[in-house]
Amino acid sequence: MQGQRYEPFAHHFPLSQFLQQLLNGLFLGSIYALIALGYTMVYGVLRFINFAHGDVFMLGAFTGLYLHKLLGPMMAMMPWPVAMLVILLLAMIICAAAGILIEFLAYRPLRDKPRLNVLITAIGVSLLLEYTAQLVFGATQQPFPVIIPKGNIGGLGGLTVTITQVIVLVTAVVLMIALRFIVMKTKLGMAMRALSLNPTASALMGVNNSVVISFTFGLGSALAAAGGILYASLYPSIEPFMGVLPGLKAFVAAVLGGIGNIPGAALGGLIIGVTETLVAGYSDTLGIPSGYRDGVAFVILILILLFKPSGLLGKAEREKV
Amino acid sequence: MSATLQLEDVTIQFGGLRAVGDLSFGIQPGELVGLIGPNGAGKTTVFNLITGVYTPTAGQIFFNGIKIPGHQPHQITKLGIARTFQNIRLFPSLSVFDNVRTSMVMHQQHGITHALVRGPAYRDEEKLIEAEILDLLNIFDLRGMAHVPCKSLSYGDQRRLEIIRALATKPKLLLLDEPAAGMNPTEKEGLMHLIQFIRDKFDIAILLVEHDMKVVMGICQRIIVIEYGVKIAEGTPADIRTNPRVIAAYLGTDGGGEHA
Amino acid sequence: MKHHTSHFALLLALAVSLGVSLCSSQLDDYYLDIMLNVGINVILAVSLNLVNGHTGQFSLGHAAFMAVGAYGSSMVTLEMGASMMRVLGGAGPVAESVTFLVALLVGGVSAAVCGWIVGMPSLRLRGDYLAIVTLGFNEIIRVVLQNTNGDGPFGGALGLKGIPAYTSFFWVFATAAIAIYTIGALVNSTYGRGFLAVRDDEIAGESMGINTTRYKVLAFVIGSFFAGLAGGLYAHLRTTISPEGFNFLKSVDVVVMVILGGMGSTVGVIVAAVVLTVLNEFLRDFEQYRMIVFSLLLIVMMIVRPQGLLPAGLFQRRKRA
């Protein structure tokens, strides 16, 4: 029994490599989760898919870029965590305003119209943001400034984790906890939950639905903006169409977790991030092109719609007859 | 005589809520039965169970001896059960004629290939269908309105069109969900005649859910009363009118102490 | 009487396209090319209209079915064309036509099969899910094609070259005429009430004995079939195809035609396809503004005139009462 035992998988699947991929997936997944939260919240209150959400993510990254250019000298004087925080918060505020404006101009006039019309409008808004961004910012890739210092965290055995990755994960987790607090403990959060359960009843109970909807768009857009800046910190090259794929994947994450369900969106984001990273990391072993990573989310989407359309944590809805 | 419709201990549970519990009743061919109960008693849920929109958690539903649960709604319609809806559900973008024509699809002998080739046999059938629809509209005095959009009909006529559309599926059992809702007294009077007329002319059984006691008491041979999804009484209009549990359920008073 | 008219119209259209085709050498190449583009877009728009307009579903992946048709038919002519010609007695107009017909049908049927596979799971669900699934399918097809081996039958990211230029005026406009006739005959028959019932009210439709799932899948399969034919015609017109040519934006182009013309209005959709294709051609210099205008059009249309510029009711013949 001793000697050269043939272990077919030991060579292809060393544990440390697997853990490394898992970690990488976790960092990416936490960003998907941030974007997915916006999809799920808007779906919760308005029952429609805000197609333009991925483009608010893109807007967040560009806002970060331009803020950094604008505040350049000031930035240099601040310690980097403060600089990061300033850019993050300002971009979140600006994008929240943009989200509220989009809802007010494009979606509010369609409040009582068929859902299909709102969906088409959302596609229109998405394309409008992308092509206007292309006109304004240019079609080429732009480098995103290095705010977080480069370098690795030591003492993790064979694993490589950069400071940026840690910051991304910590920020995402903090934002999700903050969101949970807002939704569960504040008055507006409670109104949001009431509205998503029953719009008519919540209006009768004295909730101003329009205010709550604006608030939801603001909140979702702020999270998307944060996601955009974190994503650009991880992959520091941004362009007007950068939001399309992450946006779609985050939407799949929201469906996977159960659309309308906030913890579900976070869970879905992590699952998509990890699966995608694993597929890319093991593409050689699996014998598939690594480019397939971008198809993974859609395969998951079709599978979830086939087997559990209400999502992992969602409840099935029945139409009233 | 075997029953047209037979419910046996039907129960449906939505999460923790038991919307209908151990409900049993039967409807004989050609019978006109009323199903009444206070708001939220589960009347529409019973319709949705019979038409396959919901599947019962327990119990069995037979239609002419065939088990209903497990069939999809369109299959149940083909078996011979038609319905109307509490909140009118016509096809809003279609004309009066085309609303009724929709019910003819399932009776058509000629399918998609014929519709594409448009041969003589297919054309003859389309003519037959057209004649049949116009006849049906004629019976209910809507022939003149055949080609107007259904949305432009008066409220009462929309209700009637929904009944005609259901009849066009050639059912053996017709379920009417609050047909008198929103009608004025004259329209209600007309509706009562209409329902009796349909029963006699088309020789079908009718199950009527209705809030208006005058309508139900005036035309139904038998009435079933449910409260919280459970049957509390069944009998002729005269029986029901004097039943203390029914009075208690409707008035919310302790009618004779039976309502513990 | 009405039915004879439609047969006559179809025959007339076929005859005219054959006639024009025979003297197409007299036409200016540039204008002929625009006309063929117009014809292909008419096929795409009319077939998408069956799904998005008449049946009220919302597909965002029409370009994917076009891609399947383009690749499927090109593989027939490229890989098997020569041997087919040999069997048919050597190169010549007849052998060429038969080969092309077989290629087109293979493309169309492959697209229809894909439509069935994608449609079965997603059509049980609400409209906005279908939009995402079809969009996802569009991405999957593109990703898969792009990651194929460059030397293989799909040609990788560069696509296929040297496809024989079989597409002529006759093929395009005969297919367009057949598409218009087929979808018109279907929708205007008693059988076709099923599509409209699905669009108007699925629950009421089921209650009238209509198998709504079957109608949705049928609309999707027929729509995909014609998109596949359009793809085959496109491939044998351009003679080169690449995965990028069938991206999401191509699908959006077709959606814009359907919405602008009026969902469910065959005449409106044809007019929109013609006008937009010609406009695109003449506005080539303003490419960067084109999508901004398109997206604004979508948003404004949904708010101001959701029924489209030439809605269905406008052309309905007044029937004798």
PDB file of N, CA and C in Angstrom, chain A residues 19-57:
ATOM      1  N   LEU A  19      -8.889  27.048  -1.373  1.00  0.00           N
ATOM      2  CA  LEU A  19      -9.224  28.089  -0.396  1.00  0.00           C
ATOM      3  C   LEU A  19      -8.995  29.474  -0.983  1.00  0.00           C
ATOM      4  N   GLN A  20      -7.910  29.603  -1.749  1.00  0.00           N
ATOM      5  CA  GLN A  20      -7.604  30.882  -2.378  1.00  0.00           C
ATOM      6  C   GLN A  20      -8.734  31.295  -3.325  1.00  0.00           C
ATOM      7  N   GLN A  21      -9.195  30.344  -4.132  1.00  0.00           N
ATOM      8  CA  GLN A  21     -10.292  30.653  -5.063  1.00  0.00           C
ATOM      9  C   GLN A  21     -11.563  31.020  -4.308  1.00  0.00           C
ATOM     10  N   LEU A  22     -11.780  30.287  -3.235  1.00  0.00           N
ATOM     11  CA  LEU A  22     -12.971  30.530  -2.423  1.00  0.00           C
ATOM     12  C   LEU A  22     -12.951  31.960  -1.884  1.00  0.00           C
ATOM     13  N   LEU A  23     -11.774  32.374  -1.390  1.00  0.00           N
ATOM     14  CA  LEU A  23     -11.624  33.725  -0.853  1.00  0.00           C
ATOM     15  C   LEU A  23     -11.845  34.765  -1.945  1.00  0.00           C
ATOM     16  N   ASN A  24     -11.198  34.559  -3.089  1.00  0.00           N
ATOM     17  CA  ASN A  24     -11.373  35.495  -4.199  1.00  0.00           C
ATOM     18  C   ASN A  24     -12.851  35.625  -4.560  1.00  0.00           C
ATOM     19  N   GLY A  25     -13.527  34.493  -4.550  1.00  0.00           N
ATOM     20  CA  GLY A  25     -14.945  34.499  -4.864  1.00  0.00           C
ATOM     21  C   GLY A  25     -15.744  35.270  -3.831  1.00  0.00           C
ATOM     22  N   LEU A  26     -15.320  35.164  -2.601  1.00  0.00           N
ATOM     23  CA  LEU A  26     -16.006  35.856  -1.512  1.00  0.00           C
ATOM     24  C   LEU A  26     -15.915  37.375  -1.690  1.00  0.00           C
ATOM     25  N   PHE A  27     -14.727  37.850  -2.077  1.00  0.00           N
ATOM     26  CA  PHE A  27     -14.553  39.299  -2.264  1.00  0.00           C
ATOM     27  C   PHE A  27     -15.428  39.789  -3.410  1.00  0.00           C
ATOM     28  N   LEU A  28     -15.384  39.074  -4.519  1.00  0.00           N
ATOM     29  CA  LEU A  28     -16.197  39.463  -5.672  1.00  0.00           C
ATOM     30  C   LEU A  28     -17.679  39.363  -5.308  1.00  0.00           C
ATOM     31  N   GLY A  29     -18.021  38.286  -4.619  1.00  0.00           N
ATOM     32  CA  GLY A  29     -19.412  38.039  -4.261  1.00  0.00           C
ATOM     33  C   GLY A  29     -19.970  39.116  -3.347  1.00  0.00           C
ATOM     34  N   SER A  30     -19.120  39.669  -2.474  1.00  0.00           N
ATOM     35  CA  SER A  30     -19.637  40.702  -1.568  1.00  0.00           C
ATOM     36  C   SER A  30     -20.042  41.943  -2.364  1.00  0.00           C
ATOM     37  N   ILE A  31     -19.356  42.188  -3.486  1.00  0.00           N
ATOM     38  CA  ILE A  31     -19.752  43.328  -4.334  1.00  0.00           C
ATOM     39  C   ILE A  31     -21.060  43.016  -5.063  1.00  0.00           C
ATOM     40  N   TYR A  32     -21.157  41.810  -5.610  1.00  0.00           N
ATOM     41  CA  TYR A  32     -22.427  41.410  -6.240  1.00  0.00           C
ATOM     42  C   TYR A  32     -23.567  41.555  -5.242  1.00  0.00           C
ATOM     43  N   ALA A  33     -23.284  41.185  -3.999  1.00  0.00           N
ATOM     44  CA  ALA A  33     -24.325  41.260  -2.983  1.00  0.00           C
ATOM     45  C   ALA A  33     -24.801  42.698  -2.799  1.00  0.00           C
ATOM     46  N   LEU A  34     -23.849  43.643  -2.776  1.00  0.00           N
ATOM     47  CA  LEU A  34     -24.228  45.053  -2.607  1.00  0.00           C
ATOM     48  C   LEU A  34     -25.153  45.500  -3.732  1.00  0.00           C
ATOM     49  N   ILE A  35     -24.816  45.103  -4.959  1.00  0.00           N
ATOM     50  CA  ILE A  35     -25.666  45.516  -6.096  1.00  0.00           C
ATOM     51  C   ILE A  35     -27.010  44.791  -6.016  1.00  0.00           C
ATOM     52  N   ALA A  36     -26.955  43.513  -5.674  1.00  0.00           N
ATOM     53  CA  ALA A  36     -28.185  42.713  -5.636  1.00  0.00           C
ATOM     54  C   ALA A  36     -29.193  43.295  -4.651  1.00  0.00           C
ATOM     55  N   LEU A  37     -28.692  43.892  -3.572  1.00  0.00           N
ATOM     56  CA  LEU A  37     -29.598  44.466  -2.579  1.00  0.00           C
ATOM     57  C   LEU A  37     -30.484  45.536  -3.207  1.00  0.00           C
ATOM     58  N   GLY A  38     -29.895  46.346  -4.087  1.00  0.00           N
ATOM     59  CA  GLY A  38     -30.666  47.396  -4.749  1.00  0.00           C
ATOM     60  C   GLY A  38     -31.767  46.814  -5.627  1.00  0.00           C
ATOM     61  N   TYR A  39     -31.442  45.761  -6.371  1.00  0.00           N
ATOM     62  CA  TYR A  39     -32.465  45.117  -7.212  1.00  0.00           C
ATOM     63  C   TYR A  39     -33.620  44.612  -6.356  1.00  0.00           C
ATOM     64  N   THR A  40     -33.228  43.949  -5.294  1.00  0.00           N
ATOM     65  CA  THR A  40     -34.230  43.278  -4.475  1.00  0.00           C
ATOM     66  C   THR A  40     -35.117  44.277  -3.737  1.00  0.00           C
ATOM     67  N   MET A  41     -34.522  45.386  -3.272  1.00  0.00           N
ATOM     68  CA  MET A  41     -35.333  46.377  -2.555  1.00  0.00           C
ATOM     69  C   MET A  41     -36.334  47.046  -3.493  1.00  0.00           C
ATOM     70  N   VAL A  42     -35.849  47.431  -4.681  1.00  0.00           N
ATOM     71  CA  VAL A  42     -36.751  48.071  -5.639  1.00  0.00           C
ATOM     72  C   VAL A  42     -37.842  47.083  -6.053  1.00  0.00           C
ATOM     73  N   TYR A  43     -37.463  45.826  -6.258  1.00  0.00           N
ATOM     74  CA  TYR A  43     -38.480  44.843  -6.608  1.00  0.00           C
ATOM     75  C   TYR A  43     -39.489  44.713  -5.476  1.00  0.00           C
ATOM     76  N   GLY A  44     -38.992  44.749  -4.254  1.00  0.00           N
ATOM     77  CA  GLY A  44     -39.884  44.630  -3.110  1.00  0.00           C
ATOM     78  C   GLY A  44     -40.955  45.709  -3.088  1.00  0.00           C
ATOM     79  N   VAL A  45     -40.582  46.956  -3.350  1.00  0.00           N
ATOM     80  CA  VAL A  45     -41.580  48.024  -3.241  1.00  0.00           C
ATOM     81  C   VAL A  45     -42.339  48.262  -4.535  1.00  0.00           C
ATOM     82  N   LEU A  46     -41.733  48.018  -5.687  1.00  0.00           N
ATOM     83  CA  LEU A  46     -42.411  48.359  -6.943  1.00  0.00           C
ATOM     84  C   LEU A  46     -42.712  47.162  -7.828  1.00  0.00           C
ATOM     85  N   ARG A  47     -42.240  45.982  -7.467  1.00  0.00           N
ATOM     86  CA  ARG A  47     -42.453  44.777  -8.260  1.00  0.00           C
ATOM     87  C   ARG A  47     -41.967  44.934  -9.692  1.00  0.00           C
ATOM     88  N   PHE A  48     -40.825  45.559  -9.864  1.00  0.00           N
ATOM     89  CA  PHE A  48     -40.275  45.582 -11.213  1.00  0.00           C
ATOM     90  C   PHE A  48     -38.754  45.536 -11.159  1.00  0.00           C
ATOM     91  N   ILE A  49     -38.160  45.068 -12.256  1.00  0.00           N
ATOM     92  CA  ILE A  49     -36.711  44.917 -12.319  1.00  0.00           C
ATOM     93  C   ILE A  49     -36.113  46.213 -12.836  1.00  0.00           C
ATOM     94  N   ASN A  50     -35.349  46.872 -11.992  1.00  0.00           N
ATOM     95  CA  ASN A  50     -34.735  48.126 -12.406  1.00  0.00           C
ATOM     96  C   ASN A  50     -33.478  47.842 -13.222  1.00  0.00           C
ATOM     97  N   PHE A  51     -33.690  47.723 -14.524  1.00  0.00           N
ATOM     98  CA  PHE A  51     -32.610  47.372 -15.426  1.00  0.00           C
ATOM     99  C   PHE A  51     -31.430  48.328 -15.329  1.00  0.00           C
ATOM    100  N   ALA A  52     -31.719  49.579 -14.974  1.00  0.00           N
ATOM    101  CA  ALA A  52     -30.673  50.593 -14.992  1.00  0.00           C
ATOM    102  C   ALA A  52     -29.791  50.518 -13.759  1.00  0.00           C
ATOM    103  N   HIS A  53     -30.083  49.586 -12.868  1.00  0.00           N
ATOM    104  CA  HIS A  53     -29.344  49.542 -11.605  1.00  0.00           C
ATOM    105  C   HIS A  53     -27.849  49.287 -11.826  1.00  0.00           C
ATOM    106  N   GLY A  54     -27.521  48.407 -12.766  1.00  0.00           N
ATOM    107  CA  GLY A  54     -26.116  48.120 -13.064  1.00  0.00           C
ATOM    108  C   GLY A  54     -25.385  49.350 -13.572  1.00  0.00           C
ATOM    109  N   ASP A  55     -26.115  50.275 -14.170  1.00  0.00           N
ATOM    110  CA  ASP A  55     -25.479  51.466 -14.707  1.00  0.00           C
ATOM    111  C   ASP A  55     -25.247  52.513 -13.624  1.00  0.00           C
ATOM    112  N   VAL A  56     -26.051  52.450 -12.568  1.00  0.00           N
ATOM    113  CA  VAL A  56     -25.786  53.307 -11.416  1.00  0.00           C
ATOM    114  C   VAL A  56     -24.466  52.859 -10.764  1.00  0.00           C
ATOM    115  N   PHE A  57     -24.234  51.568 -10.789  1.00  0.00           N
ATOM    116  CA  PHE A  57     -22.972  50.982 -10.331  1.00  0.00           C
ATOM    117  C   PHE A  57     -21.791  51.590 -11.109  1.00  0.00           C
TER     118      PHE A  57
END
